[in-house]
Amino acid sequence: MFKTVLTLFRGSVAAAGEELEDRTALVILDQQMRDAAAAVDRSKRTLALAIASDQQEGRRLETTCARIADLEIRATAAIEGGREDLAREAAQAIANLEAERDAAMTARTLFASEITRLKRHVASAEARIAELDRGRRLARASEAVRSLRKSGIEAARPYESTLPEAEATLKRLRDRQMEAQAADEALIEIDAASGPLATAEKLAEQGFGPRMKSTADDVLARLKAKRPPAA
């Protein structure tokens, strides 16, 4: 039993972890892309430093080669002038410069190899980041659509009114209003037929008291009485 409970607990933890990772996948992806972009920026700075160092070695190499050429001319002139001592001193300087030249050439070779590698790395990383960014936009759009669909489904919860239910409620309300209006009109007719005014009108028709409302005969008699007498 204990083993079963432990297995269930581990399964619940794993499921909760997967659910959390699914809910925060876009947030994690955004941070991972920021980290990747920062790494590419560092690679670009390294590339720029390598290019600058290579250019510096190139200028040093040009200066060294120019000095070697100048000293060779001067050493040759010293030999021709019988100054072996000066020629030997110049030869030693030339040997030192040649060693410096060879070191600069080796450094430039190394820089060239590293620059080529870094350029490939940066280009590849930028292309992958661009692809990730396109995928991230698609993922965001898909997530937005999924959320909208989920919201539409969740709108039909048991404690929430749906559109058909609202329409049915409105129909019942209108039916009750029509029934109430019909009842009010019936009450008015009943009051008119059996109320005090109806009783008074009935007595007036029998000659007991004046009429409650005029008839066509009453109107005609009144109009004839207003006519001037004939000459």
PDB file of N, CA and C in Angstrom, residues 1 25 29 47 59 84 105 115 123 129 140 147 153 167 182 194 202 231:
ATOM      1  N   MET A   1       0.842  -1.211   0.000  1.00  0.00           N
ATOM      2  CA  MET A   1       0.000   0.000   0.000  1.00  0.00           C
ATOM      3  C   MET A   1       0.874   1.258   0.000  1.00  0.00           C
ATOM      4  N   ALA A  25       5.700  27.595 -20.669  1.00  0.00           N
ATOM      5  CA  ALA A  25       6.623  27.270 -21.769  1.00  0.00           C
ATOM      6  C   ALA A  25       7.052  28.519 -22.517  1.00  0.00           C
ATOM      7  N   LEU A  29      10.741  29.960 -22.874  1.00  0.00           N
ATOM      8  CA  LEU A  29      11.311  30.154 -24.203  1.00  0.00           C
ATOM      9  C   LEU A  29      11.835  31.576 -24.361  1.00  0.00           C
ATOM     10  N   LEU A  47      34.599  38.159 -31.677  1.00  0.00           N
ATOM     11  CA  LEU A  47      34.966  38.253 -33.098  1.00  0.00           C
ATOM     12  C   LEU A  47      35.575  39.615 -33.409  1.00  0.00           C
ATOM     13  N   ARG A  59      49.532  45.387 -39.052  1.00  0.00           N
ATOM     14  CA  ARG A  59      50.316  46.637 -39.081  1.00  0.00           C
ATOM     15  C   ARG A  59      51.724  46.411 -38.541  1.00  0.00           C
ATOM     16  N   GLU A  84      82.659  45.700 -41.354  1.00  0.00           N
ATOM     17  CA  GLU A  84      82.124  44.378 -40.983  1.00  0.00           C
ATOM     18  C   GLU A  84      81.409  44.435 -39.637  1.00  0.00           C
ATOM     19  N   MET A 105      53.381  36.622 -38.302  1.00  0.00           N
ATOM     20  CA  MET A 105      52.726  35.845 -39.359  1.00  0.00           C
ATOM     21  C   MET A 105      51.975  34.654 -38.768  1.00  0.00           C
ATOM     22  N   ILE A 115      38.883  33.809 -36.614  1.00  0.00           N
ATOM     23  CA  ILE A 115      37.890  34.729 -37.190  1.00  0.00           C
ATOM     24  C   ILE A 115      36.915  33.984 -38.087  1.00  0.00           C
ATOM     25  N   ALA A 123      26.991  33.565 -37.505  1.00  0.00           N
ATOM     26  CA  ALA A 123      25.986  33.484 -38.566  1.00  0.00           C
ATOM     27  C   ALA A 123      24.995  32.361 -38.297  1.00  0.00           C
ATOM     28  N   ILE A 129      18.450  31.809 -34.084  1.00  0.00           N
ATOM     29  CA  ILE A 129      17.629  32.711 -33.274  1.00  0.00           C
ATOM     30  C   ILE A 129      16.476  33.275 -34.099  1.00  0.00           C
ATOM     31  N   ARG A 140       2.925  31.824 -29.941  1.00  0.00           N
ATOM     32  CA  ARG A 140       2.085  32.799 -29.243  1.00  0.00           C
ATOM     33  C   ARG A 140       0.712  32.900 -29.900  1.00  0.00           C
ATOM     34  N   SER A 147      -6.451  29.710 -26.140  1.00  0.00           N
ATOM     35  CA  SER A 147      -7.064  30.347 -24.980  1.00  0.00           C
ATOM     36  C   SER A 147      -8.466  30.847 -25.306  1.00  0.00           C
ATOM     37  N   ILE A 153     -15.344  27.446 -24.425  1.00  0.00           N
ATOM     38  CA  ILE A 153     -15.839  26.204 -23.841  1.00  0.00           C
ATOM     39  C   ILE A 153     -16.188  26.408 -22.376  1.00  0.00           C
ATOM     40  N   GLU A 167     -32.078  33.394 -24.033  1.00  0.00           N
ATOM     41  CA  GLU A 167     -33.196  33.579 -24.967  1.00  0.00           C
ATOM     42  C   GLU A 167     -34.479  32.979 -24.409  1.00  0.00           C
ATOM     43  N   ALA A 182     -53.028  41.323 -20.538  1.00  0.00           N
ATOM     44  CA  ALA A 182     -54.371  40.823 -20.831  1.00  0.00           C
ATOM     45  C   ALA A 182     -55.228  40.797 -19.572  1.00  0.00           C
ATOM     46  N   SER A 194     -69.447  46.417 -14.218  1.00  0.00           N
ATOM     47  CA  SER A 194     -70.095  46.164 -12.927  1.00  0.00           C
ATOM     48  C   SER A 194     -69.773  47.172 -11.856  1.00  0.00           C
ATOM     49  N   LYS A 202     -76.913  52.787 -15.698  1.00  0.00           N
ATOM     50  CA  LYS A 202     -78.114  51.968 -15.843  1.00  0.00           C
ATOM     51  C   LYS A 202     -79.340  52.687 -15.242  1.00  0.00           C
ATOM     52  N   ALA A 231     -87.411  83.351 -39.167  1.00  0.00           N
ATOM     53  CA  ALA A 231     -88.080  84.655 -39.278  1.00  0.00           C
ATOM     54  C   ALA A 231     -89.488  84.522 -39.820  1.00  0.00           C
TER      55      ALA A 231
END
